[in-house]
CSV table of C-alpha atoms in Angstrom, one decimal:
chain,number,residue,atom,x,y,z
R,1,UNK,CA,29.5,-54.1,63.7
R,2,UNK,CA,30.7,-50.4,63.6
R,3,UNK,CA,27.7,-48.1,62.9
R,4,UNK,CA,26.7,-44.5,63.5
R,5,UNK,CA,23.6,-42.4,63.5
R,6,UNK,CA,25.6,-39.2,63.0
R,7,UNK,CA,24.7,-38.6,59.3
R,8,UNK,CA,24.7,-35.5,57.2
R,9,UNK,CA,23.5,-35.6,53.6
R,10,UNK,CA,24.6,-32.9,51.3
R,11,UNK,CA,23.4,-31.4,48.1
R,12,UNK,CA,24.3,-33.5,44.9
R,13,UNK,CA,27.4,-32.1,43.2
R,14,UNK,CA,27.3,-31.8,39.4
R,15,UNK,CA,30.5,-31.9,37.2
R,16,UNK,CA,30.1,-31.1,33.5
R,17,UNK,CA,33.0,-32.4,31.6
R,18,UNK,CA,33.8,-32.2,27.9
R,19,UNK,CA,32.3,-35.7,27.1
R,20,UNK,CA,29.9,-36.4,30.0
R,21,UNK,CA,28.3,-35.0,33.1
R,22,UNK,CA,28.7,-36.7,36.5
R,23,UNK,CA,26.3,-36.3,39.4
R,24,UNK,CA,27.9,-37.1,42.8
R,25,UNK,CA,25.9,-37.8,45.9
R,26,UNK,CA,27.8,-36.7,49.0
R,27,UNK,CA,27.2,-37.4,52.6
R,28,UNK,CA,29.1,-37.5,55.9
R,29,UNK,CA,29.4,-40.1,58.7
R,30,UNK,CA,31.0,-38.9,62.0
R,31,UNK,CA,33.0,-36.3,60.0
R,32,UNK,CA,34.1,-38.6,57.2
R,33,UNK,CA,32.9,-37.7,53.7
R,34,UNK,CA,31.5,-40.3,51.4
R,35,UNK,CA,30.8,-40.0,47.7
R,36,UNK,CA,28.8,-42.0,45.1
R,37,UNK,CA,29.0,-40.8,41.4
R,38,UNK,CA,26.2,-41.4,38.9
R,39,UNK,CA,25.9,-40.8,35.2
R,40,UNK,CA,22.4,-39.3,35.3
R,41,UNK,CA,20.5,-36.9,37.6
R,42,UNK,CA,17.7,-39.4,38.0
R,43,UNK,CA,20.0,-42.1,39.4
R,44,UNK,CA,21.7,-39.7,41.8
R,45,UNK,CA,18.4,-38.4,43.1
R,46,UNK,CA,17.1,-41.9,43.6
R,47,UNK,CA,20.1,-42.9,45.6
R,48,UNK,CA,20.1,-39.7,47.6
R,49,UNK,CA,16.4,-40.3,48.4
R,50,UNK,CA,17.3,-43.8,49.8
R,51,UNK,CA,19.8,-42.2,52.1
R,52,UNK,CA,17.4,-39.6,53.3
R,53,UNK,CA,14.7,-42.2,53.9
R,54,UNK,CA,17.1,-44.3,55.9
R,55,UNK,CA,17.9,-41.4,58.2
R,56,UNK,CA,14.2,-40.6,58.7
R,57,UNK,CA,13.6,-44.3,59.7
R,58,UNK,CA,16.3,-43.9,62.3
R,59,UNK,CA,18.5,-46.5,60.5
R,60,UNK,CA,22.1,-46.8,61.4
R,61,UNK,CA,24.9,-46.4,58.8
R,62,UNK,CA,27.9,-48.6,58.5
R,63,UNK,CA,31.2,-46.9,59.1
R,64,UNK,CA,32.9,-49.6,56.9
R,65,UNK,CA,30.8,-49.1,53.8
R,66,UNK,CA,29.2,-45.7,54.4
R,67,UNK,CA,25.8,-47.2,53.4
R,68,UNK,CA,22.6,-47.8,55.5
R,69,UNK,CA,22.7,-51.2,57.3
R,70,UNK,CA,19.8,-52.3,55.1
R,71,UNK,CA,21.9,-51.9,52.0
R,72,UNK,CA,24.6,-54.3,53.2
R,73,UNK,CA,24.9,-58.0,52.5
R,74,UNK,CA,25.2,-60.5,55.3
R,75,UNK,CA,28.9,-59.4,55.6
R,76,UNK,CA,28.3,-57.2,58.6
R,77,UNK,CA,27.1,-60.1,60.7
R,78,UNK,CA,30.2,-62.2,60.0
R,79,UNK,CA,33.5,-61.6,61.7
R,80,UNK,CA,36.5,-61.9,59.4
R,81,UNK,CA,38.5,-64.0,61.8
R,82,UNK,CA,35.7,-66.5,62.2
R,83,UNK,CA,35.2,-66.6,58.4
R,84,UNK,CA,39.0,-67.2,57.8
R,85,UNK,CA,39.0,-70.1,60.3
R,86,UNK,CA,36.0,-71.6,58.6
R,87,UNK,CA,37.6,-71.2,55.1
R,88,UNK,CA,40.8,-72.9,56.3
R,89,UNK,CA,38.9,-75.8,57.7
R,90,UNK,CA,37.0,-76.2,54.4
R,91,UNK,CA,40.2,-76.2,52.4
R,92,UNK,CA,42.3,-78.4,54.7
R,93,UNK,CA,41.5,-81.8,53.3
R,94,UNK,CA,41.5,-80.6,49.7
R,95,UNK,CA,45.1,-79.2,49.7
R,96,UNK,CA,48.6,-80.3,50.3
R,97,UNK,CA,51.0,-79.2,53.1
R,98,UNK,CA,52.7,-76.4,51.2
R,99,UNK,CA,49.4,-75.0,50.1
R,100,UNK,CA,48.1,-75.1,53.7
R,101,UNK,CA,51.3,-73.3,54.8
R,102,UNK,CA,51.0,-70.6,52.2
R,103,UNK,CA,47.3,-70.1,52.9
R,104,UNK,CA,48.1,-69.6,56.6
R,105,UNK,CA,50.7,-67.0,55.7
R,106,UNK,CA,48.4,-65.0,53.4
R,107,UNK,CA,45.5,-65.1,55.9
R,108,UNK,CA,47.9,-64.0,58.7
R,109,UNK,CA,48.9,-60.9,56.9
R,110,UNK,CA,45.2,-60.2,55.9
R,111,UNK,CA,44.0,-60.6,59.5
R,112,UNK,CA,46.6,-58.2,60.9
R,113,UNK,CA,45.5,-55.6,58.3
R,114,UNK,CA,41.9,-56.1,59.4
R,115,UNK,CA,42.4,-55.5,63.1
R,116,UNK,CA,40.6,-52.5,64.5
R,117,UNK,CA,43.6,-51.5,66.6
R,118,UNK,CA,47.2,-52.7,66.6
R,119,UNK,CA,48.0,-55.1,69.5
R,120,UNK,CA,49.3,-53.3,72.5
R,121,UNK,CA,49.3,-56.1,75.1
R,122,UNK,CA,51.1,-58.5,72.8
R,123,UNK,CA,54.2,-58.4,70.7
R,124,UNK,CA,53.4,-58.3,67.0
R,125,UNK,CA,55.6,-61.3,66.3
R,126,UNK,CA,53.6,-63.3,68.8
R,127,UNK,CA,50.3,-62.3,67.2
R,128,UNK,CA,51.6,-63.3,63.8
R,129,UNK,CA,52.9,-66.7,65.1
R,130,UNK,CA,49.6,-67.4,66.8
R,131,UNK,CA,47.7,-66.8,63.6
R,132,UNK,CA,50.0,-68.6,61.3
R,133,UNK,CA,50.9,-71.7,63.4
R,134,UNK,CA,47.6,-72.2,65.3
R,135,UNK,CA,44.6,-70.2,64.1
R,136,UNK,CA,44.9,-71.1,60.5
R,137,UNK,CA,46.2,-74.7,61.1
R,138,UNK,CA,43.2,-77.0,61.4
R,139,UNK,CA,45.2,-79.8,63.0
R,140,UNK,CA,46.9,-77.7,65.7
R,141,UNK,CA,44.2,-75.1,66.6
R,142,UNK,CA,42.7,-77.1,69.5
R,143,UNK,CA,46.2,-77.7,70.9
R,144,UNK,CA,47.2,-74.1,71.2
R,145,UNK,CA,49.0,-73.2,74.4
R,146,UNK,CA,47.1,-71.0,76.9
R,147,UNK,CA,49.1,-67.9,76.0
R,148,UNK,CA,48.4,-68.4,72.3
R,149,UNK,CA,44.7,-69.0,73.0
R,150,UNK,CA,44.6,-65.6,74.9
R,151,UNK,CA,46.0,-63.9,71.8
R,152,UNK,CA,43.5,-65.6,69.4
R,153,UNK,CA,40.6,-64.6,71.7
R,154,UNK,CA,41.8,-60.9,71.5
R,155,UNK,CA,42.2,-61.2,67.7
R,156,UNK,CA,38.7,-62.5,67.4
R,157,UNK,CA,37.2,-59.6,69.4
R,158,UNK,CA,39.2,-57.0,67.6
R,159,UNK,CA,38.8,-58.1,63.9
R,160,UNK,CA,36.6,-56.2,61.6
R,161,UNK,CA,33.5,-57.8,60.0
R,162,UNK,CA,33.4,-59.0,56.4
R,163,UNK,CA,31.7,-55.7,55.6
R,164,UNK,CA,35.3,-54.3,55.5
R,165,UNK,CA,35.6,-56.0,52.1
R,166,UNK,CA,32.9,-53.8,50.8
R,167,UNK,CA,35.0,-50.7,51.5
R,168,UNK,CA,37.5,-50.2,48.5
R,169,UNK,CA,39.9,-48.3,50.7
R,170,UNK,CA,40.1,-51.2,53.2
R,171,UNK,CA,40.6,-53.7,50.3
R,172,UNK,CA,43.6,-51.6,49.1
R,173,UNK,CA,45.0,-51.7,52.7
R,174,UNK,CA,44.8,-55.5,52.7
R,175,UNK,CA,46.4,-55.8,49.3
R,176,UNK,CA,49.3,-53.6,50.4
R,177,UNK,CA,49.7,-55.8,53.5
R,178,UNK,CA,49.8,-59.1,51.6
R,179,UNK,CA,52.2,-57.5,49.0
R,180,UNK,CA,54.8,-56.3,51.5
R,181,UNK,CA,57.4,-57.8,53.7
R,182,UNK,CA,57.6,-57.1,57.4
R,183,UNK,CA,60.0,-54.1,56.8
R,184,UNK,CA,57.4,-52.5,54.5
R,185,UNK,CA,59.4,-53.2,51.3
R,186,UNK,CA,57.7,-54.8,48.3
R,187,UNK,CA,57.6,-58.6,48.4
R,188,UNK,CA,58.7,-60.8,45.5
R,189,UNK,CA,56.2,-60.7,42.6
R,190,UNK,CA,55.7,-64.5,42.9
R,191,UNK,CA,54.8,-64.1,46.5
R,192,UNK,CA,52.4,-61.3,45.8
R,193,UNK,CA,50.7,-63.2,43.1
R,194,UNK,CA,50.4,-66.3,45.2
R,195,UNK,CA,48.8,-64.3,48.1
R,196,UNK,CA,46.3,-62.7,45.8
R,197,UNK,CA,45.4,-66.0,44.3
R,198,UNK,CA,44.7,-67.4,47.8
R,199,UNK,CA,42.6,-64.4,48.7
R,200,UNK,CA,40.6,-64.8,45.5
R,201,UNK,CA,39.8,-68.4,46.5
R,202,UNK,CA,38.7,-67.1,49.9
R,203,UNK,CA,36.5,-64.4,48.3
R,204,UNK,CA,35.0,-67.0,46.0
R,205,UNK,CA,34.1,-69.1,49.1
R,206,UNK,CA,32.5,-66.0,50.7
R,207,UNK,CA,30.4,-65.4,47.6
R,208,UNK,CA,29.4,-69.0,47.3
R,209,UNK,CA,28.2,-69.0,51.0
R,210,UNK,CA,26.4,-65.7,50.5
R,211,UNK,CA,28.6,-63.7,52.9
R,212,UNK,CA,29.6,-61.3,50.1
R,213,UNK,CA,27.6,-60.3,47.0
R,214,UNK,CA,30.6,-60.3,44.7
R,215,UNK,CA,34.4,-60.8,44.8
R,216,UNK,CA,35.8,-57.4,45.9
R,217,UNK,CA,39.3,-57.9,44.7
R,218,UNK,CA,40.4,-56.0,41.5
R,219,UNK,CA,40.6,-58.0,38.3
R,220,UNK,CA,42.1,-57.5,34.8
R,221,UNK,CA,45.3,-56.0,33.6
R,222,UNK,CA,47.5,-54.7,36.3
R,223,UNK,CA,45.5,-56.4,39.1
R,224,UNK,CA,48.5,-58.6,40.0
R,225,UNK,CA,52.2,-58.1,39.3
R,226,UNK,CA,53.8,-59.7,36.3
R,227,UNK,CA,56.0,-62.7,37.0
R,228,UNK,CA,58.4,-64.6,34.7
R,229,UNK,CA,58.8,-68.4,34.9
R,230,UNK,CA,61.9,-68.4,32.7
R,231,UNK,CA,65.0,-69.9,34.3
R,232,UNK,CA,67.8,-67.5,35.1
R,233,UNK,CA,70.7,-68.4,32.7
R,234,UNK,CA,73.2,-67.3,35.3
R,235,UNK,CA,72.0,-70.1,37.6
R,236,UNK,CA,73.1,-72.9,35.1
R,237,UNK,CA,76.2,-74.8,35.6
R,238,UNK,CA,78.8,-75.6,32.9
R,239,UNK,CA,80.3,-79.2,32.9
R,240,UNK,CA,83.5,-78.0,34.6
R,241,UNK,CA,81.6,-76.3,37.4
R,242,UNK,CA,79.3,-79.3,37.9
R,243,UNK,CA,82.3,-81.6,38.0
R,244,UNK,CA,84.0,-79.6,40.7
R,245,UNK,CA,80.9,-79.3,42.9
R,246,UNK,CA,79.9,-83.0,42.6
R,247,UNK,CA,83.6,-84.0,43.2
R,248,UNK,CA,83.7,-82.0,46.4
R,249,UNK,CA,80.5,-83.6,47.6
R,250,UNK,CA,81.9,-87.1,46.9
R,251,UNK,CA,84.9,-86.4,49.0
R,252,UNK,CA,82.8,-85.1,51.9
R,253,UNK,CA,83.6,-87.3,55.0
R,254,UNK,CA,80.1,-87.8,56.2
R,255,UNK,CA,77.7,-89.2,53.7
R,256,UNK,CA,79.6,-87.8,50.8
R,257,UNK,CA,79.2,-90.9,48.5
R,258,UNK,CA,75.5,-91.0,49.1
R,259,UNK,CA,74.9,-87.3,48.5
R,260,UNK,CA,77.1,-87.4,45.4
R,261,UNK,CA,74.9,-90.1,43.9
R,262,UNK,CA,71.8,-88.0,44.8
R,263,UNK,CA,73.1,-84.8,43.2
R,264,UNK,CA,74.3,-86.8,40.2
R,265,UNK,CA,70.8,-88.2,39.6
R,266,UNK,CA,69.5,-84.6,39.5
R,267,UNK,CA,72.3,-83.5,37.1
R,268,UNK,CA,72.1,-86.5,34.6
R,269,UNK,CA,68.3,-87.3,34.7
R,270,UNK,CA,66.7,-83.9,35.7
R,271,UNK,CA,64.0,-85.1,38.2
R,272,UNK,CA,62.6,-82.9,40.9
R,273,UNK,CA,64.3,-83.3,44.3
R,274,UNK,CA,61.1,-84.5,46.0
R,275,UNK,CA,60.9,-87.3,43.3
R,276,UNK,CA,64.4,-88.4,43.9
R,277,UNK,CA,64.1,-88.8,47.7
R,278,UNK,CA,61.0,-91.0,47.2
R,279,UNK,CA,62.8,-93.5,44.9
R,280,UNK,CA,63.2,-97.1,45.8
R,281,UNK,CA,66.1,-99.3,44.6
R,282,UNK,CA,63.6,-101.2,42.5
R,283,UNK,CA,62.9,-98.0,40.6
R,284,UNK,CA,66.3,-98.1,39.0
R,285,UNK,CA,66.8,-100.5,36.1
R,286,UNK,CA,70.5,-101.1,35.7
R,287,UNK,CA,72.0,-103.0,32.7
R,288,UNK,CA,74.4,-105.9,33.2
R,289,UNK,CA,77.9,-104.7,33.8
R,290,UNK,CA,79.0,-106.6,30.7
R,291,UNK,CA,76.3,-105.0,28.4
R,292,UNK,CA,77.5,-102.8,25.6
R,293,UNK,CA,74.6,-100.3,26.3
R,294,UNK,CA,75.2,-98.9,29.7
R,295,UNK,CA,72.2,-96.6,29.8
R,296,UNK,CA,70.0,-97.2,32.8
R,297,UNK,CA,66.3,-96.3,33.3
R,298,UNK,CA,64.8,-94.4,36.2
R,299,UNK,CA,61.1,-94.9,37.1
R,300,UNK,CA,59.4,-92.0,38.9
R,301,UNK,CA,55.9,-92.6,40.3
R,302,UNK,CA,55.8,-90.8,43.7
R,303,UNK,CA,57.0,-87.5,45.2
R,304,UNK,CA,57.7,-86.8,48.9
R,305,UNK,CA,57.9,-83.0,49.3
R,306,UNK,CA,59.2,-81.8,52.6
R,307,UNK,CA,56.5,-79.5,54.1
R,308,UNK,CA,57.0,-79.7,57.9
R,309,UNK,CA,55.3,-81.9,60.5
R,310,UNK,CA,52.9,-79.1,61.4
R,311,UNK,CA,51.2,-79.2,58.0
R,312,UNK,CA,50.8,-82.9,57.2
R,313,UNK,CA,47.9,-85.0,58.3
R,314,UNK,CA,50.0,-87.6,60.0
R,315,UNK,CA,52.6,-85.3,61.6
R,316,UNK,CA,55.4,-86.5,59.3
R,317,UNK,CA,57.9,-84.1,57.8
R,318,UNK,CA,57.3,-85.4,54.2
R,319,UNK,CA,54.0,-85.7,52.4
R,320,UNK,CA,53.5,-88.5,49.9
R,321,UNK,CA,51.8,-87.6,46.7
R,322,UNK,CA,51.7,-88.4,43.0
R,323,UNK,CA,53.8,-86.8,40.3
R,324,UNK,CA,53.3,-83.1,39.8
R,325,UNK,CA,50.7,-82.3,37.2
R,326,UNK,CA,49.9,-86.0,36.6
R,327,UNK,CA,47.1,-88.4,37.4
R,328,UNK,CA,47.3,-90.1,40.8
R,329,UNK,CA,48.8,-93.4,39.5
R,330,UNK,CA,50.8,-92.0,36.6
R,331,UNK,CA,54.5,-92.9,36.1
R,332,UNK,CA,57.5,-91.5,34.2
R,333,UNK,CA,60.5,-93.3,32.8
R,334,UNK,CA,63.7,-91.3,32.2
R,335,UNK,CA,66.9,-92.6,30.6
R,336,UNK,CA,70.0,-92.4,32.8
R,337,UNK,CA,73.4,-91.5,31.3
R,338,UNK,CA,76.0,-94.3,31.4
R,339,UNK,CA,78.0,-92.2,33.9
R,340,UNK,CA,75.0,-92.2,36.2
R,341,UNK,CA,74.7,-95.9,35.8
R,342,UNK,CA,78.1,-96.4,37.2
R,343,UNK,CA,77.5,-94.0,40.1
R,344,UNK,CA,74.2,-95.7,41.1
R,345,UNK,CA,75.6,-99.2,40.7
R,346,UNK,CA,78.5,-98.4,43.0
R,347,UNK,CA,76.2,-96.6,45.4
R,348,UNK,CA,73.7,-99.5,45.7
R,349,UNK,CA,76.6,-101.9,46.3
R,350,UNK,CA,78.4,-99.8,48.8
R,351,UNK,CA,75.3,-99.2,50.9
R,352,UNK,CA,74.2,-102.8,50.7
R,353,UNK,CA,70.7,-101.9,49.5
R,354,UNK,CA,67.9,-104.3,48.6
R,355,UNK,CA,65.1,-103.6,46.0
R,356,UNK,CA,62.6,-102.5,48.7
R,357,UNK,CA,64.9,-100.0,50.3
R,358,UNK,CA,64.9,-96.3,49.7
R,359,UNK,CA,67.6,-95.5,47.1
R,360,UNK,CA,68.9,-92.4,49.1
R,361,UNK,CA,68.6,-92.8,52.8
R,362,UNK,CA,69.1,-90.5,55.8
R,363,UNK,CA,70.0,-91.5,59.3
R,364,UNK,CA,69.0,-95.0,60.3
R,365,UNK,CA,67.4,-95.7,56.9
R,366,UNK,CA,64.9,-92.8,57.1
R,367,UNK,CA,64.1,-90.4,54.2
R,368,UNK,CA,66.9,-88.1,53.3
R,369,UNK,CA,66.3,-84.7,55.0
R,370,UNK,CA,66.1,-81.6,52.9
R,371,UNK,CA,68.3,-79.7,55.5
R,372,UNK,CA,71.1,-82.3,54.9
R,373,UNK,CA,70.8,-81.9,51.2
R,374,UNK,CA,70.8,-78.1,51.3
R,375,UNK,CA,73.6,-77.9,53.8
R,376,UNK,CA,75.9,-80.1,51.8
R,377,UNK,CA,75.2,-78.2,48.6
R,378,UNK,CA,75.8,-74.8,50.3
R,379,UNK,CA,79.1,-76.1,51.7
R,380,UNK,CA,80.2,-77.3,48.2
R,381,UNK,CA,79.4,-73.9,46.7
R,382,UNK,CA,81.3,-72.1,49.5
R,383,UNK,CA,84.5,-74.2,49.1
R,384,UNK,CA,84.4,-74.7,45.3
R,385,UNK,CA,83.2,-71.4,43.7
R,386,UNK,CA,85.1,-68.1,43.6
R,387,UNK,CA,83.6,-65.3,45.8
R,388,UNK,CA,82.1,-63.7,42.7
R,389,UNK,CA,80.5,-67.0,41.6
R,390,UNK,CA,79.3,-67.7,45.1
R,391,UNK,CA,77.6,-64.3,45.3
R,392,UNK,CA,75.9,-64.9,41.9
R,393,UNK,CA,72.9,-67.1,41.2
R,394,UNK,CA,75.2,-69.8,39.8
R,395,UNK,CA,73.9,-73.2,41.1
R,396,UNK,CA,72.4,-71.4,44.1
R,397,UNK,CA,69.6,-73.9,44.6
R,398,UNK,CA,69.8,-77.7,44.4
R,399,UNK,CA,66.9,-77.3,41.9
R,400,UNK,CA,69.4,-75.7,39.5
R,401,UNK,CA,70.9,-79.1,38.8
R,402,UNK,CA,67.5,-80.0,37.2
R,403,UNK,CA,67.4,-76.8,35.3
R,404,UNK,CA,70.9,-77.5,34.0
R,405,UNK,CA,70.0,-81.0,32.9
R,406,UNK,CA,66.9,-79.9,31.0
R,407,UNK,CA,68.7,-77.0,29.3
R,408,UNK,CA,71.5,-79.4,28.3
R,409,UNK,CA,69.0,-81.7,26.7
R,410,UNK,CA,67.4,-78.9,24.7
R,411,UNK,CA,70.8,-77.6,23.6
R,412,UNK,CA,71.7,-81.1,22.5
R,413,UNK,CA,68.8,-81.0,20.0
R,414,UNK,CA,66.4,-83.4,21.8
R,415,UNK,CA,62.9,-82.5,20.7
R,416,UNK,CA,61.0,-80.4,23.3
R,417,UNK,CA,58.1,-82.9,23.4
R,418,UNK,CA,60.6,-85.6,24.5
R,419,UNK,CA,62.3,-83.4,27.0
R,420,UNK,CA,58.9,-82.4,28.5
R,421,UNK,CA,57.9,-86.1,28.8
R,422,UNK,CA,61.2,-86.9,30.7
R,423,UNK,CA,60.9,-83.8,32.8
R,424,UNK,CA,57.3,-84.3,33.8
R,425,UNK,CA,56.2,-80.9,32.3
R,426,UNK,CA,53.9,-79.9,29.5
R,427,UNK,CA,55.6,-78.6,26.3
R,428,UNK,CA,54.2,-75.0,26.8
R,429,UNK,CA,55.6,-74.9,30.4
R,430,UNK,CA,58.9,-76.4,29.3
R,431,UNK,CA,59.3,-73.7,26.6
R,432,UNK,CA,58.2,-70.9,28.8
R,433,UNK,CA,60.9,-71.9,31.4
R,434,UNK,CA,63.8,-72.9,29.2
R,435,UNK,CA,63.4,-71.4,25.7
R,436,UNK,CA,65.6,-68.4,26.6
R,437,UNK,CA,68.4,-70.7,27.8
R,438,UNK,CA,68.8,-72.6,24.5
R,439,UNK,CA,72.2,-71.8,22.9
R,440,UNK,CA,74.8,-73.2,20.6
R,441,UNK,CA,72.5,-73.7,17.6
R,442,UNK,CA,72.7,-70.2,16.2
R,443,UNK,CA,75.3,-71.1,13.5
R,444,UNK,CA,73.2,-74.1,12.2
R,445,UNK,CA,70.0,-72.0,12.2
R,446,UNK,CA,71.7,-69.2,10.2
R,447,UNK,CA,72.8,-71.8,7.6
R,448,UNK,CA,69.3,-73.1,7.3
R,449,UNK,CA,68.0,-69.5,6.7
R,450,UNK,CA,70.7,-68.9,4.1
R,451,UNK,CA,69.8,-72.1,2.3
R,452,UNK,CA,66.5,-70.6,1.4
R,453,UNK,CA,68.4,-68.2,-0.9
R,454,UNK,CA,67.7,-64.5,-1.5
R,455,UNK,CA,65.1,-62.8,-3.6
R,456,UNK,CA,65.5,-63.6,-7.3
R,457,UNK,CA,66.8,-61.0,-9.7
R,458,UNK,CA,64.0,-59.9,-12.0
R,459,UNK,CA,64.6,-58.4,-15.5
R,460,UNK,CA,64.4,-54.7,-15.6
R,461,UNK,CA,61.3,-53.3,-17.3
R,462,UNK,CA,61.5,-50.3,-19.6
């Protein structure tokens, strides 16, 4: 704990404004001035008396908060690094792999901001890697290589105590750190918001365990940057663009037919990619080839997001979980366009798949890897799109196929409640994301408004 006995207490300053008078107690610790404003003289005198009494008792003052040690919570006795490790371990079994990864990134930036001195014996990148990949990874911490363990021991010795969170200036430093990229520029609003949300959970944990008296992070309007969940209309594909991209994938020499069926499922049925890779052949209900109605049905009940082997409990790359925003055993049935029916029927036959097999397989029957999916889509965009289109957001992410499908459904007049059910969203979320992308209905809407007629003509009164 950083403390000092070099204390000077000054005379209370009085500022008389137009509407109120402020009484400010001023004191100095090791040459640094501290201030505490009060609305009345009595409150200021009482606080100043406490400071004077502390100096007469020979009590140390905290350099982090400026207050006598007796005024502090238990924060000064707890090292931030130790607290952060304890918080990670408490959250580990409650959260999924992506959440664990994001928590580690946020705590890494926070820890670097709470170091007493910058690392001089280690490269900054090595310190960040040690924190992110080992210190804040419950499963890997004990397996840290010797060189990483040395870095973490240094970090533990050189991290401020939790009392730093009682210093508003230090809190501002931390928020700047988690809101910036490594080059010092502002991070994306969504990243800033996510990091602040993680820190709020950590501060709630500190309050619950009586390490801090209250959550020190700012709240209310302006506390976090505004973010928009609305889909970028520029990312949506028109039918001609989608046909060219999917056609290029189908002609790809290695695995083209399989990947074409995968992307077509996203385009025609609108599931999330992690739901598609988890599908079994039995989850597809195909009509007889002789049936008049060639619509198929797709059953979604599991998701397999790719989070990396370092962040799962079993060391696998994918993490099995239920559908997003649904109960653990919930399912979702989505109709498949007749064109998709033909594509999937041909895919299952060509691959020789049985009902218990994964519908879309990677090498040796394993789960289709995200790197393969992204690489194929990136190659398709490179070869098919014009340089201007490639540089734009048009179909930049595989997820944009889902966005395109859901937008098409809404533009075709399918009720939002039905689209939300097929998409696995709530209606409010669906409208927040896609309402701005609905088009092609303006003429009909104008006619409906005109059908109401205009104001009636009233007889003139003399």
